XYZ file of C-alpha atoms in Angstrom:
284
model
C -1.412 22.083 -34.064
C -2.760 23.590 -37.164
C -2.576 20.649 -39.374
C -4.075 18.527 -36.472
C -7.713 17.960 -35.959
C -9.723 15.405 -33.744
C -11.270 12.636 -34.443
C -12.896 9.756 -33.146
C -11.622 6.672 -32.927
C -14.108 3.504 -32.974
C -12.841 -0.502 -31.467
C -13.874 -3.360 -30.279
C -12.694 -4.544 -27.260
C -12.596 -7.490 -24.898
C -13.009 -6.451 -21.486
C -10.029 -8.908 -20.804
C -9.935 -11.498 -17.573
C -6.195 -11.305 -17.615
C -5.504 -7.921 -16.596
C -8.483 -7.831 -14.007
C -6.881 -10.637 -12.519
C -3.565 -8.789 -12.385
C -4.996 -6.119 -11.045
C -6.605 -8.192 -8.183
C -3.261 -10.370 -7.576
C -1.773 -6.716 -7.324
C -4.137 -5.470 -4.824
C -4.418 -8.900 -2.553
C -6.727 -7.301 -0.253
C -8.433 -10.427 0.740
C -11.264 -9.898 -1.657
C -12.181 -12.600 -4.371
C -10.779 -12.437 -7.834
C -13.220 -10.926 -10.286
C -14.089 -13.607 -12.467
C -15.522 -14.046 -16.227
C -18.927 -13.449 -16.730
C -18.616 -10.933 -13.290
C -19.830 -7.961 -13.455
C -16.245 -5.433 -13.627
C -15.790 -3.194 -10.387
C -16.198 0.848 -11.020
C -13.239 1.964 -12.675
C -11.825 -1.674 -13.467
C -12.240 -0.905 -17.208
C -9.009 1.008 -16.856
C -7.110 -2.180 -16.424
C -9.685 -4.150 -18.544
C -9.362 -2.525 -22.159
C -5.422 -2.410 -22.111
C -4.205 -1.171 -25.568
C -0.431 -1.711 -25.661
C 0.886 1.059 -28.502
C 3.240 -0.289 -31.093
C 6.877 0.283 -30.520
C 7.615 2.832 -33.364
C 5.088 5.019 -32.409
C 6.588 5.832 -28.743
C 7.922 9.545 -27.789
C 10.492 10.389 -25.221
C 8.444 10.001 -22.639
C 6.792 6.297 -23.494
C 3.842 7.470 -24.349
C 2.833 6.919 -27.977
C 3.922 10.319 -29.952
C 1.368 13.447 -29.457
C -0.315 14.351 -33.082
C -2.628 11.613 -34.163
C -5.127 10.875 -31.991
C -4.156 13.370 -29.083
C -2.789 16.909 -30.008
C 1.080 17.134 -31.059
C 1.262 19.481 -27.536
C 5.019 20.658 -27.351
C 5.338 20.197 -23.352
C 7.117 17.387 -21.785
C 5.246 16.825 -18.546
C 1.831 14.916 -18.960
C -0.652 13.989 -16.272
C -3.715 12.728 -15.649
C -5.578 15.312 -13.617
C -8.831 13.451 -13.312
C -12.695 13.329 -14.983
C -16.205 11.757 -14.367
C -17.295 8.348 -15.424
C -21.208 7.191 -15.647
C -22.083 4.037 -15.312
C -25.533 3.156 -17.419
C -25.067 -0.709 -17.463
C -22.466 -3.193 -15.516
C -19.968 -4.357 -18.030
C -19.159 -7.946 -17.915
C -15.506 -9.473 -17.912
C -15.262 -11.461 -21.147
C -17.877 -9.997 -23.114
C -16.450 -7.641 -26.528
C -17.373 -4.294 -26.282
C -17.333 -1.659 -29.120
C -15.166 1.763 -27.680
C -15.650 5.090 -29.186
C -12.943 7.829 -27.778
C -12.502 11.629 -29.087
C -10.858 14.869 -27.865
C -13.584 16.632 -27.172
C -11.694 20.013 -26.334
C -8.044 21.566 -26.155
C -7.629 24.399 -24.088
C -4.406 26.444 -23.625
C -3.957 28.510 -20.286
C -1.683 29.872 -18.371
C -0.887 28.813 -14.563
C 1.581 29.707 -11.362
C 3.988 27.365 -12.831
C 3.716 28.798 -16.315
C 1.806 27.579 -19.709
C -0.623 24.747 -19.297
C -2.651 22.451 -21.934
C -6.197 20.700 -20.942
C -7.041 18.129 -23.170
C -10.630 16.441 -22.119
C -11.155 12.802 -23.965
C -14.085 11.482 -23.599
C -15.070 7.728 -24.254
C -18.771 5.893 -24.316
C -18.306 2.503 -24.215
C -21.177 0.172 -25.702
C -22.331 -3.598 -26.523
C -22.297 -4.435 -29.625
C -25.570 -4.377 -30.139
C -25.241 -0.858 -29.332
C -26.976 -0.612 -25.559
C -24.569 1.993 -23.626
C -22.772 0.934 -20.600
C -20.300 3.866 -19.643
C -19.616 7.223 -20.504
C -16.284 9.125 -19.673
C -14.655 12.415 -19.459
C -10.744 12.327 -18.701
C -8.519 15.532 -17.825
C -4.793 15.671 -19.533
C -2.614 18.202 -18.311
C 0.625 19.310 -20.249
C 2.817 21.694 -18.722
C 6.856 22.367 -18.808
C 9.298 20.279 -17.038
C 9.806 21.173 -13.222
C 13.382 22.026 -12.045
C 15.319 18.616 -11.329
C 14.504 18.093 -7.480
C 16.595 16.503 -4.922
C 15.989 13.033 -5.591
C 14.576 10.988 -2.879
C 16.655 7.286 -2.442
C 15.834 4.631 -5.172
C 16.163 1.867 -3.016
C 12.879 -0.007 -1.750
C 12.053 -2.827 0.673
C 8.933 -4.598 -0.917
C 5.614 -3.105 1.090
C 3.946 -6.526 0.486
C 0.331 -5.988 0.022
C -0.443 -2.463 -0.495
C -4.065 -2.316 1.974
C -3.823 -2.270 5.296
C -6.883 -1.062 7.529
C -6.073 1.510 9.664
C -9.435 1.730 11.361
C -12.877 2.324 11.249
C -13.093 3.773 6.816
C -9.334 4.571 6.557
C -6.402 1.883 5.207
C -3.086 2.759 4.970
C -1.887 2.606 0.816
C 2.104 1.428 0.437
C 3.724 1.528 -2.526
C 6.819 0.276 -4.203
C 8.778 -0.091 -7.391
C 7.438 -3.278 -7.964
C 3.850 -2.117 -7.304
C 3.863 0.896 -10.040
C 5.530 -1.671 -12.286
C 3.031 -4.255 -12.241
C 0.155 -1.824 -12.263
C 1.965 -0.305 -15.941
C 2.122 -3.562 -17.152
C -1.402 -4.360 -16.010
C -2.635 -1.019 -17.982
C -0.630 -1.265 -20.726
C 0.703 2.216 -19.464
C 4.079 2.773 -21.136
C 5.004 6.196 -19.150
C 8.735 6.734 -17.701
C 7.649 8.640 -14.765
C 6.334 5.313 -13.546
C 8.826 2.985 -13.500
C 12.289 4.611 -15.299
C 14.088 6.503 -12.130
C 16.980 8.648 -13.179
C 13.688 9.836 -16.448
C 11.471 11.004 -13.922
C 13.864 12.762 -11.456
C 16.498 13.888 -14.513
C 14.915 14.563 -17.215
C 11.162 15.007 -15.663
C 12.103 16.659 -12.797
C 10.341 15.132 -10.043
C 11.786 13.453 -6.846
C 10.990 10.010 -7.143
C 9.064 7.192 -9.383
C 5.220 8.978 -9.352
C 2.718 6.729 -8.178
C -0.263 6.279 -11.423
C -2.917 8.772 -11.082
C -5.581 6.135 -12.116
C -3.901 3.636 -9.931
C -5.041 6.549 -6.842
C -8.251 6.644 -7.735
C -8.744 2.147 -8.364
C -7.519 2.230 -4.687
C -9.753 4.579 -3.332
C -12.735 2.913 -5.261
C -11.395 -0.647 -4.011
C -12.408 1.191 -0.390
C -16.210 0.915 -0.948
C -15.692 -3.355 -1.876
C -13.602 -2.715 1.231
C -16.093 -1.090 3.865
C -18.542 -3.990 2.180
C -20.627 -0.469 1.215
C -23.696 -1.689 -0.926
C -23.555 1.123 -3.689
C -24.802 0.555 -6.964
C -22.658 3.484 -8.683
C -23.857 5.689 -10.752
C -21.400 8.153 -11.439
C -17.732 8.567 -9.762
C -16.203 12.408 -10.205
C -12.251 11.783 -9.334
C -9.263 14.551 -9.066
C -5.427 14.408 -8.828
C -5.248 17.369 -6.958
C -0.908 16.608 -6.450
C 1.554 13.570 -6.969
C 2.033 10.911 -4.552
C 5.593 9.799 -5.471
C 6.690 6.140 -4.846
C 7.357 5.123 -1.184
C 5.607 8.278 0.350
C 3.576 7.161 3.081
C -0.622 7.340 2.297
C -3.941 7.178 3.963
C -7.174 6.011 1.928
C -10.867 8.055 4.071
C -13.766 7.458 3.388
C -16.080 10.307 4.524
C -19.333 10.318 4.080
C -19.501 10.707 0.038
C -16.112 11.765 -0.450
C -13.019 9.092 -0.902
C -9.624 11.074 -0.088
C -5.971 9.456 -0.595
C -3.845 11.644 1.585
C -0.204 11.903 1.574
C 2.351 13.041 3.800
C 1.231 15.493 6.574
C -2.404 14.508 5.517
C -2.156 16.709 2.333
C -5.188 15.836 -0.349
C -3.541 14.420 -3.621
C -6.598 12.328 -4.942
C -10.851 12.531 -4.198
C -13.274 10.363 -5.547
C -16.626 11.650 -5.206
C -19.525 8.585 -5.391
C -23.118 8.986 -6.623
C -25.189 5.449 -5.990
C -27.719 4.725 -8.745
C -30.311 4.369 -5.815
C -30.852 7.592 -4.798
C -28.806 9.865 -7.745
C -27.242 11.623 -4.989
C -23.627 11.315 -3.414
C -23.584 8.267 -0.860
C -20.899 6.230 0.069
């Protein structure tokens, strides 16, 4: 960590109709496809911007190998715990936009399950003319492996499309192997724990495939196109407050300002908080 330092890194990037169309093919809610020239759906940038890491740079775990851009942190288990983006102008599918990412802070701490590293990147993304469109804060935990858990069956039968109203501002949100696959390839998101079985239960620890964190919060911000809400959004505060593992039955509210994904029992394990551009207060 000594030798290491941040830095930030500076790109231009399409905001690429592929992937948004993968994305929507994924979620085939009924909705129209996003098209060129459309203005991108909060969040959608995720899945818009993919940047697929060359092979020989790839650690254990998938993920390109800690000590360049992000710290060379010596735990195994990453996740993405959550962050805030603002939205200052609507960024346009097909249009090039110039990205600018740093760590802005590494902090080490020490939790009930032992030592813990918080790394907060955050992003501003621009035209190229230089007008801002979005700025972003994201969370990165590192902590140690867990202890191998029983591992839940790896068999799936396809859930077919994953939303499925429930009733008046709650959907039911099914997953699959197939899903987290697609939504990997979609976001150019090499990690194990998504799609490589006896990795995340053997090696990882966990019980079963985990379901994307950012893939969590995308569905609960697909809930305001949804509900047909007319927000303008202006900022969106989201938090993986636990793992939703693949298969585990989910529930998608939508309560007054506050979007919750629920898992089993009705336990919180995402929450997307919604400020409109209207007012600058919460409203959803």
């Amino acid at each position: 960590m000594e030798q290491w330092a941040p830095h930030t890194v500076t790109t231009r990037e399409l905001i690429d109709p592929a992937p948004v169309a993968a994305l929507a093919a994924l979620f085939d809610d009924g909705l129209p496809a996003p098209l060129p020239d459309d203005d991108l759906p909060p969040l959608w940038h995720w899945v818009a911007l993919p940047r697929w890491p060359v092979s020989s740079v790839l650690g254990t775990d998938g993920h390109p190998a800690r000590g360049t851009f992000l710290p060379p942190v010596d735990l195994p288990r990453r996740m993405f715990a959550g962050g805030e983006v603002t939205f200052h102008a609507p960024l346009k599918i097909g249009v090039t936009v110039l990205r600018e990412s740093t760590v802005d802070s590494v902090t080490e701490k020490s939790g009930r399950s032992g030592r813990l590293v918080i790394v907060v990147v955050c992003t501003r993304l621009s035209t190229v003319d230089g007008s801002l469109c979005l700025e972003e804060r994201q969370d990165l935990i590192y902590r140690d492996r867990g202890t191998p858990a029983e591992p839940k069956p790896a068999d799936f039968d396809p859930v077919g499309a994953p939303f499925r109203r429930a009733e008046a501002g709650s959907w039911d949100f099914a997953t699959d192997p197939t899903l987290l696959m697609r939504f990997s390839a979609a976001t150019a998101n090499p990690h194990r724990i998504h799609y490589d079985w006896p990795y995340a239960t053997r090696t990882e620890g966990y019980p079963g495939l985990v379901v994307h964190g950012p893939l969590m919060s995308l569905a609960l911000a697909e809930t305001l196109r949804l509900g047909r809400l007319a927000v303008r959004v202006r900022r969106l505060r989201h938090r993986n407050q636990a793992p939703l593992f693949c298969g585990e039955p989910a529930q998608l509210k939508v309560t007054g300002s506050v979007l919750e994904l629920l898992g089993p029992g009705g336990t919180p394990r995402t929450s997307l908080e919604v400020e409109s551009h209207e007012e600058g207060t919460p409203h959803a």
